[in-house]
Coordinates of C-alpha atoms and ligand atoms in Angstrom, one line a residue:
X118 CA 68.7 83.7 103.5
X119 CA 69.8 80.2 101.7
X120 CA 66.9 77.3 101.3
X121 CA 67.0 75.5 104.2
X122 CA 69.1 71.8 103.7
X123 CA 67.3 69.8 105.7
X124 CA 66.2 67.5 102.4
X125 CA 69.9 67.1 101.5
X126 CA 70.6 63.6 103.6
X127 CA 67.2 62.3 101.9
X128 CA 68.4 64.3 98.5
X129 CA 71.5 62.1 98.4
X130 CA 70.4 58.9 99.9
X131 CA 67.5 58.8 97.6
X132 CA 69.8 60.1 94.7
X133 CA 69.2 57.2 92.1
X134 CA 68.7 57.0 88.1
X135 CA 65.4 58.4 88.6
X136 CA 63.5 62.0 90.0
X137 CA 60.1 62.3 89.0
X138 CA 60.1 60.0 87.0
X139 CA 62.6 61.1 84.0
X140 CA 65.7 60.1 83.8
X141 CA 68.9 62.2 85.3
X142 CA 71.2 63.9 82.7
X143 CA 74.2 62.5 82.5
X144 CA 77.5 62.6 83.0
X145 CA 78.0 65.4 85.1
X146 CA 75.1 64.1 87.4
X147 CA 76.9 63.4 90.7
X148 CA 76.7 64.3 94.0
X149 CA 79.2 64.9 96.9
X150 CA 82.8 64.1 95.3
X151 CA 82.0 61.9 93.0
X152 CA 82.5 63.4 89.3
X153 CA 84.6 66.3 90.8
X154 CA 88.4 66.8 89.5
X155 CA 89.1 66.1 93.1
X156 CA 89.9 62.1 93.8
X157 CA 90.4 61.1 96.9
X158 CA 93.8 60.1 98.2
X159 CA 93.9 56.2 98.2
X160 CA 94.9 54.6 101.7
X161 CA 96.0 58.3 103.0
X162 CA 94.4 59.2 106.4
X163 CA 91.9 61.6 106.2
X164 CA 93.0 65.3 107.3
X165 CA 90.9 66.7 110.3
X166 CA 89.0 70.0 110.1
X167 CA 87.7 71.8 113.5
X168 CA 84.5 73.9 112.8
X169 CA 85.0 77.0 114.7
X170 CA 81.2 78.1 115.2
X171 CA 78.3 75.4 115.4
X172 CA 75.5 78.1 114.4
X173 CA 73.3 77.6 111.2
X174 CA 75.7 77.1 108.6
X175 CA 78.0 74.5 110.4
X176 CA 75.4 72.6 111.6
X177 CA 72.9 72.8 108.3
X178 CA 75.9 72.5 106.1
X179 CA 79.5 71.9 106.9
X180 CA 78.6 68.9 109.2
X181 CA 76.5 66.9 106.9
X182 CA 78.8 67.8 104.2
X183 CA 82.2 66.5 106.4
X184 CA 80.1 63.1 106.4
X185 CA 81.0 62.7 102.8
X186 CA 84.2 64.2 102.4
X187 CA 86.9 61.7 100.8
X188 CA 89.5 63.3 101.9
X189 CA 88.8 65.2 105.3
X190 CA 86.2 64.6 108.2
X191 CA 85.0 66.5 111.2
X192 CA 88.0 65.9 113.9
X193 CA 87.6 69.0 116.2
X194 CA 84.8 71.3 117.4
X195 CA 85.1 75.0 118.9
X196 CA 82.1 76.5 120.8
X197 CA 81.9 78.8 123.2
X198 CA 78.5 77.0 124.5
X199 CA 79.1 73.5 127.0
X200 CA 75.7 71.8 126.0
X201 CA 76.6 72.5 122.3
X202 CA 79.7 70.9 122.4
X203 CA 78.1 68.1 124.3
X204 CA 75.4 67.4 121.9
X205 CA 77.9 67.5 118.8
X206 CA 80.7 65.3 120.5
X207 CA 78.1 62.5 120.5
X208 CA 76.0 62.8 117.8
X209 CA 79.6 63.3 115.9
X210 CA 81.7 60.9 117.8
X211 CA 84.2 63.6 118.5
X212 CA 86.4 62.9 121.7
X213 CA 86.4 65.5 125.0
X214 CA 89.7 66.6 124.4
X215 CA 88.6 67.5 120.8
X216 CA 86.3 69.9 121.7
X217 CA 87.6 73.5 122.5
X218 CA 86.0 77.0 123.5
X219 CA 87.0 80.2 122.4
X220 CA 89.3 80.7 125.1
X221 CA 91.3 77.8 125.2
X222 CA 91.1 77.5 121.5
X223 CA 94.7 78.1 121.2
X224 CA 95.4 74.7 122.8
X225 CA 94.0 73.0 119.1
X226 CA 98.0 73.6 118.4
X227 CA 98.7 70.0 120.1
X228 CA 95.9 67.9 118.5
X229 CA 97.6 66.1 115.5
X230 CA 94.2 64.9 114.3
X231 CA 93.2 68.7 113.4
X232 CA 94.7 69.7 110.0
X233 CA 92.4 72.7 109.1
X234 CA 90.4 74.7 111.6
X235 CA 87.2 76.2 109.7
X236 CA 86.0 79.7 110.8
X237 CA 82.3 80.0 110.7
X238 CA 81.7 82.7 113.1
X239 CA 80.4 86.4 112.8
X240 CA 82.3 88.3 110.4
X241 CA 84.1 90.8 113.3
X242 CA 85.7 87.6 114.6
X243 CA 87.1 86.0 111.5
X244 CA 90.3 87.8 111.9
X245 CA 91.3 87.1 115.0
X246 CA 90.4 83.3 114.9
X247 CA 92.1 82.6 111.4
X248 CA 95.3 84.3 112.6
X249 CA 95.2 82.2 116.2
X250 CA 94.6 79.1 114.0
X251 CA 97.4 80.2 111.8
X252 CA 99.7 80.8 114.4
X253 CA 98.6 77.3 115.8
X254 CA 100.2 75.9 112.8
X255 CA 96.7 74.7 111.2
X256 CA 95.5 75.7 107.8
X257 CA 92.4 77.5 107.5
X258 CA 89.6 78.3 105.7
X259 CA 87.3 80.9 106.8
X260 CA 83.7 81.7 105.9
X261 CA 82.8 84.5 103.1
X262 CA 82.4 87.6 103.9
X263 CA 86.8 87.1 104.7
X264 CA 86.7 89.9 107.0
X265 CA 85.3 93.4 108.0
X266 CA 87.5 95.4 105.7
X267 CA 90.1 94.5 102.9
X268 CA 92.7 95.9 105.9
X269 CA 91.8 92.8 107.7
X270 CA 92.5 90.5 105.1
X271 CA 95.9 91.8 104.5
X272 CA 97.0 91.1 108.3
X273 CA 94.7 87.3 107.7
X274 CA 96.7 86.5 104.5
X275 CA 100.0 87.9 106.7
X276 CA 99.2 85.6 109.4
X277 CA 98.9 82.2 107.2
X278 CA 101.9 83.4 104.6
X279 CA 104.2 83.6 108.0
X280 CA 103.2 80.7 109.2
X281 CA 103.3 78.8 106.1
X282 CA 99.8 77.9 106.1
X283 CA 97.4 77.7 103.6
X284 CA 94.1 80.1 103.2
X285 CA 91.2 79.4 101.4
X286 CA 87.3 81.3 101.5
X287 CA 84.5 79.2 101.8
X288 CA 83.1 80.2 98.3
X289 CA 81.7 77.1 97.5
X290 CA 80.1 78.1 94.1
X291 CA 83.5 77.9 92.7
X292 CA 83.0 74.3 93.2
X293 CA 79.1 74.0 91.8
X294 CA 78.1 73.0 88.3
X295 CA 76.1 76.0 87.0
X296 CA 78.6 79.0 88.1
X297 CA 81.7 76.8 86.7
X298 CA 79.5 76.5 83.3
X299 CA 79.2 80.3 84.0
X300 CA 82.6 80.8 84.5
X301 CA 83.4 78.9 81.3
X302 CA 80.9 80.5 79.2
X303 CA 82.8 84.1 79.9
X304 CA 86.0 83.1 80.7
X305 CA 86.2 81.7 77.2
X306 CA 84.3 84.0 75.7
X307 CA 82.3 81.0 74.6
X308 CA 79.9 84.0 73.4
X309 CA 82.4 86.4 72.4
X310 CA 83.3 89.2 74.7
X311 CA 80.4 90.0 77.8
X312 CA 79.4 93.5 77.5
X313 CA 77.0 93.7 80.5
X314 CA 76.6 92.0 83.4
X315 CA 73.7 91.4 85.8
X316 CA 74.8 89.6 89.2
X317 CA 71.2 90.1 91.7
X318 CA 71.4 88.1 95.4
X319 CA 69.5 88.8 98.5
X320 CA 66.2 87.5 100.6
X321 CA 63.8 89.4 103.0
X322 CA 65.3 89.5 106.2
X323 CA 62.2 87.2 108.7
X324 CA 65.5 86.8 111.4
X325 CA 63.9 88.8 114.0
X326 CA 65.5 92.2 115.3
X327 CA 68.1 90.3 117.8
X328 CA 70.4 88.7 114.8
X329 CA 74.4 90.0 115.1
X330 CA 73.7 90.5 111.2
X331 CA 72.1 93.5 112.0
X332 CA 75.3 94.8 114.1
X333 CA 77.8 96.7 112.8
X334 CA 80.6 96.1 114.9
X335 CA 79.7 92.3 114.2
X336 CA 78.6 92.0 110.8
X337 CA 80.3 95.3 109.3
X338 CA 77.6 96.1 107.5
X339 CA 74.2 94.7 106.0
X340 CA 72.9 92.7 103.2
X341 CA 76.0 93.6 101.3
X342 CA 78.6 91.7 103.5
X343 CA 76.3 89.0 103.6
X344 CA 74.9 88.6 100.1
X345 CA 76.7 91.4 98.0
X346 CA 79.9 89.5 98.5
X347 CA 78.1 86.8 95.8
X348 CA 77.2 89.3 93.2
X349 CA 80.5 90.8 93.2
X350 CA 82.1 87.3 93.2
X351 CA 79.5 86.8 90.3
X352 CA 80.5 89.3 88.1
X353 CA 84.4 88.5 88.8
X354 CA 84.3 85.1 87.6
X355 CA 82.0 85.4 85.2
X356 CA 84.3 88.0 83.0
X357 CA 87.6 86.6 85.0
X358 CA 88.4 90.2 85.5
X359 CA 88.8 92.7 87.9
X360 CA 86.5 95.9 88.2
X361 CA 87.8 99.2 88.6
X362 CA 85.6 102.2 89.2
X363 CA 82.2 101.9 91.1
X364 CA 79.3 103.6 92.0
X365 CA 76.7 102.4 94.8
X366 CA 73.1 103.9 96.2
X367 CA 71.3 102.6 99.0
X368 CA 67.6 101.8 99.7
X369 CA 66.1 101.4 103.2
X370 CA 62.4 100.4 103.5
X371 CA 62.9 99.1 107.0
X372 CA 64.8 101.8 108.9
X373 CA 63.9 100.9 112.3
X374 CA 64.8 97.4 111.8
X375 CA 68.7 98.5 109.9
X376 CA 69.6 101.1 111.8
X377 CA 73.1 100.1 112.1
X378 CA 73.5 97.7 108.6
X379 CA 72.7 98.1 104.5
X380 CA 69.3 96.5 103.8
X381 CA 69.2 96.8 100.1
X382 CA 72.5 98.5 98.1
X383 CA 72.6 98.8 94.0
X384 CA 76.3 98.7 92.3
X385 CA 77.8 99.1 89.1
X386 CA 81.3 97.7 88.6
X387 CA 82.9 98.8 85.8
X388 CA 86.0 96.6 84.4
X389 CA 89.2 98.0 82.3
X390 CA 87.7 96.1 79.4
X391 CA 84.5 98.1 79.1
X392 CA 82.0 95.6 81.3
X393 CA 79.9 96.9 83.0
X394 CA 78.3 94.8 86.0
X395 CA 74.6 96.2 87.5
X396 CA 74.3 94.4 90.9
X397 CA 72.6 94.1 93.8
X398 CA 72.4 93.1 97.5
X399 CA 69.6 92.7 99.6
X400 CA 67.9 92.2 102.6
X401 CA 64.2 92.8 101.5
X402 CA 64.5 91.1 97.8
X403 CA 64.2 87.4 97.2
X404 CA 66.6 87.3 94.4
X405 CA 69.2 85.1 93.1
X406 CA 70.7 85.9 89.5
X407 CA 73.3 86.2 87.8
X408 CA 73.3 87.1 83.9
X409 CA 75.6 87.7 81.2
X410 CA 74.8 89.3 77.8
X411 CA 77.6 89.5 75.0
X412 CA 78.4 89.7 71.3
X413 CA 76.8 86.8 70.3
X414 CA 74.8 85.3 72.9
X415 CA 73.9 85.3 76.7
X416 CA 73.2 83.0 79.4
X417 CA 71.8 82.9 83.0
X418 CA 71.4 81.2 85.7
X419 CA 68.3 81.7 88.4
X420 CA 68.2 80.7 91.0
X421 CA 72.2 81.3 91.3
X422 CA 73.8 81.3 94.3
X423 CA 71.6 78.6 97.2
X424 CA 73.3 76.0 98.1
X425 CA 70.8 73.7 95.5
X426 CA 68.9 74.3 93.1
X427 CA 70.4 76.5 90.2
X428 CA 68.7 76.6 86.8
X429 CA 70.9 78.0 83.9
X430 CA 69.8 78.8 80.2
X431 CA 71.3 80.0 77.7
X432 CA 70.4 81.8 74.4
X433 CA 70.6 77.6 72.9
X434 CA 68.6 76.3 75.4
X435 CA 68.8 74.6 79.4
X436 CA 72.0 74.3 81.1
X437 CA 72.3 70.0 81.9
X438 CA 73.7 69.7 85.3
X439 CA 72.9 68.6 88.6
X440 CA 71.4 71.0 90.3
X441 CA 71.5 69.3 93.8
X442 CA 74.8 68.8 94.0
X443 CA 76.7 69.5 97.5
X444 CA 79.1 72.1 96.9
X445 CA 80.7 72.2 100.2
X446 CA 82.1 68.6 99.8
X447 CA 84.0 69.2 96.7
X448 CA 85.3 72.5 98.1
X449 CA 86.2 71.0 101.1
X450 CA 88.0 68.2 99.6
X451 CA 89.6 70.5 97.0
X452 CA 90.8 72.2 100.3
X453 CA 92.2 68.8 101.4
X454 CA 94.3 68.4 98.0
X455 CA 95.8 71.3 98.4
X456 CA 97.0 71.0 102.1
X457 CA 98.3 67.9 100.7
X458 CA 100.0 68.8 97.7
X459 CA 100.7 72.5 99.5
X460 CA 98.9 74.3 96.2
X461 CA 97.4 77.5 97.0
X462 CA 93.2 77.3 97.0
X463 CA 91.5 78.2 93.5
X464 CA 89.4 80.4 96.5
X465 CA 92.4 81.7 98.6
X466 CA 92.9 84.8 100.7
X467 CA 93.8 86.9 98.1
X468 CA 90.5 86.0 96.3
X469 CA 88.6 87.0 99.5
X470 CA 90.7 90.2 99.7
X471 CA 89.9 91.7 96.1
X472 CA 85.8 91.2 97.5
X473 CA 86.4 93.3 99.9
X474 CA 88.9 95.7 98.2
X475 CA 85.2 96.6 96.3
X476 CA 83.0 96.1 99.2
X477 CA 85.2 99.1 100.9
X478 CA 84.9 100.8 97.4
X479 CA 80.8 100.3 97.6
X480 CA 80.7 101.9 101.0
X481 CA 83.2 104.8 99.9
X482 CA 80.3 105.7 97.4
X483 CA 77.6 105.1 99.5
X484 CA 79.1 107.6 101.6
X485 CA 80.5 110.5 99.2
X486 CA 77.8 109.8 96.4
X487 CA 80.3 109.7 94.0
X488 CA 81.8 107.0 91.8
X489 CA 85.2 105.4 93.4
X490 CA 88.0 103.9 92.2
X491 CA 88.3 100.6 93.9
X492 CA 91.6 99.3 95.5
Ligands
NAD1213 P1 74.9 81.8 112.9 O1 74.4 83.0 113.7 O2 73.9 80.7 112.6 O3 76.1 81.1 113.7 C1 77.1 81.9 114.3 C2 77.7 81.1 115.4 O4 78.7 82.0 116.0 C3 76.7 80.8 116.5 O5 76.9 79.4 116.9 C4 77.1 81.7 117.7 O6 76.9 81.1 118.9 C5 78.6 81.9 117.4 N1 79.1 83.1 118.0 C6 80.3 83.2 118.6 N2 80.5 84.5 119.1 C7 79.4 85.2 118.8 C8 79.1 86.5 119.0 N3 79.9 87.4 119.6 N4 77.9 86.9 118.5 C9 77.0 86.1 117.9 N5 77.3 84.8 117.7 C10 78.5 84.3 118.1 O7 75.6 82.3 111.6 P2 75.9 81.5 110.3 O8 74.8 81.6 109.4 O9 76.3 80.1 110.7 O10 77.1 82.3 109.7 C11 78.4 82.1 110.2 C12 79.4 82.5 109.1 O11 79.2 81.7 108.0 C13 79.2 84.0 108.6 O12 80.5 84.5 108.2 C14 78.4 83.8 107.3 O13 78.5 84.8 106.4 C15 78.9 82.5 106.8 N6 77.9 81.7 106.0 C16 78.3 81.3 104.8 C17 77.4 80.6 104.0 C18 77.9 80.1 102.6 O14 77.0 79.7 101.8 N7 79.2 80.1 102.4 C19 76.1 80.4 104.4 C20 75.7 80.8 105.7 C21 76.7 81.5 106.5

């Protein structure tokens, strides 16, 4: 579903003046913190973060990542599989009695060298294990989609507000060059008002028939929890506004293979202003785009949302920015900040909460046909 990461390490190690050859633009041309807005605390201890989850995305991303955090590192680990935790306390030099399973996760509360526990589990589970890691006084940021419903991440954002703890979501493109450019471009109205937008994410699905993605009392729902979430987040922060009415249709090629979950869903968001947003999420499209057209200009940027790799134009010409830059440290370390300085996340719960407010709107249409008001 994202390009694989497995050239990252070598990415950044072999990160110098030069890549094929031509010389790197500058000065945005950084990688890991380096060049963020987010310094690192000088002589303060690094806060601890405990990944809750060591499938694909922990290990492929979050790890690596936590090895060049300035202001946070991998304390803590929480599997529910012996050999796992094994292998990750020593190849990340993580003590015994920092490793936890889902049962006795709740004992985290008493290890001062976990800060912020992150949840990187299916999406049926994010609830309950940001509220227990709430309610173990440790801040948390949990994975996108937030939850299974926008109900959900009402009781989430309940949980960390009572126990004064902080909530972010792990959308890291908030934190990567090409969608902040995009996010100024419309924000500003660098091009004058957007009229239309065009936010497109999804892969065809080669995971086999066995994956919880394909459950819906694990996943909630298809291709649209897992990709959709990024065209809606797309279109949000590329106008900075919030849609209002939508209407959604589904397309299945592969029944036998989604019985229970969306494979491929179109939407159009429609904002107070007049914008109108076509997107789409999909299991059985390799897409990755997201597009904005206004008064006196437009830009794009495809590939969009992987984790490297973005390419942005715009009606003058290429977008300059490094397009292998590692996301997840900056938002991590912007996650740090924040603990510090107690400043809600630029990604918090709420943020994650008005996704799903128009991922329950989507599946309201899918079901009566009909356009819905979201929220
Ligand atoms: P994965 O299947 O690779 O890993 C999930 C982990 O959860 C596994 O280690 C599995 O053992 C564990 N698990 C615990 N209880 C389980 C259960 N009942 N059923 C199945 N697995 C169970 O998934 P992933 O790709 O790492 O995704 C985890 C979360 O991270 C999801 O919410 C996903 O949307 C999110 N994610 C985010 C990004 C991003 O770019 N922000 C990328 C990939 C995944």
């Amino acid at each position: 579903m994202h390009r694989n990461n497995s050239t990252r390490r070598k990415f950044l190690s072999d990160l110098s003046l030069t890549v094929g050859g031509s010389l790197l633009l500058p000065p945005l041309l950084s990688c890991g913190t380096k060049g963020t807005s987010v310094p690192a605390t000088p002589g303060a201890k690094k806060l601890g973060v405990a990944l809750v989850g060591l499938g694909g995305y922990s290990s492929g991303q979050l790890a690596p990542a936590l090895q060049q955090t300035e202001d946070c590192a991998l304390t803590g680990l929480v599997s529910g599989t012996p050999q796992k935790l094994a292998d990750w306390s020593a190849r990340y030099n993580i003590p015994p009695e920092a490793c936890y399973n889902y049962q006795n996760f709740d004992s985290i509360r008493d290890n001062k060298d976990i800060d912020i526990v992150y949840v990187v589990l299916p999406i049926s589970l994010h609830k309950e294990f940001t509220i227990r890691a709430a309610e173990a006084g440790k801040h948390v940021i949990c994975e996108k989609p937030m939850a299974l419903n926008a109900a959900e991440c009402q009781q989430m954002i309940d949980a960390c507000k009572s126990n004064n703890r902080l909530l972010s979501i792990g959308y890291r493109l908030h934190f990567e060059p090409f969608n902040k450019e995009a996010m100024r471009l419309g924000q500003q109205q660098v091009y004058g008002k957007i009229k239309t937008i065009q936010a497109e994410n999804g892969f065809t699905w080669g995971g086999g028939n066995n994956s919880w993605r394909l459950k819906k009392s694990l996943a909630g729902g298809g291709g649209l929890m897992d990709m959709g979430v990024y065209a809606i987040q797309g279109a949000r922060y590329t106008t900075g506004e919030e849609p209002v009415y939508v209407t959604a249709r589904e397309e299945k090629t592969r029944p036998e293979l989604f019985k229970e979950v969306d494979e491929t869903v179109f939407f159009e968001l429609e904002f107070g202003s007049g914008i109108k947003a076509s997107c789409l999420s999909s299991y059985n499209k390799n897409v990755s785009r997201l597009r904005a057209d206004a008064e006196r200009g437009w830009f794009e940027i495809s590939p969009a949302f992987y984790y490297e790799g973005q390419v942005g134009t715009t009606v003058d010409g290429p977008m300059r920015f490094d397009n292998r830059y590692f996301e997840q440290v900056a938002q991590m370390d912007d996650f740090a900040q924040c603990v510090r300085q107690n400043k809600r996340s630029r990604v918090s719960g709420e943020e994650g909460l008005k996704d799903m407010r128009v991922v329950d709107a989507i599946y309201r249409s899918l079901a009566s046909g009909k356009r819905e008001k979201i929220g």
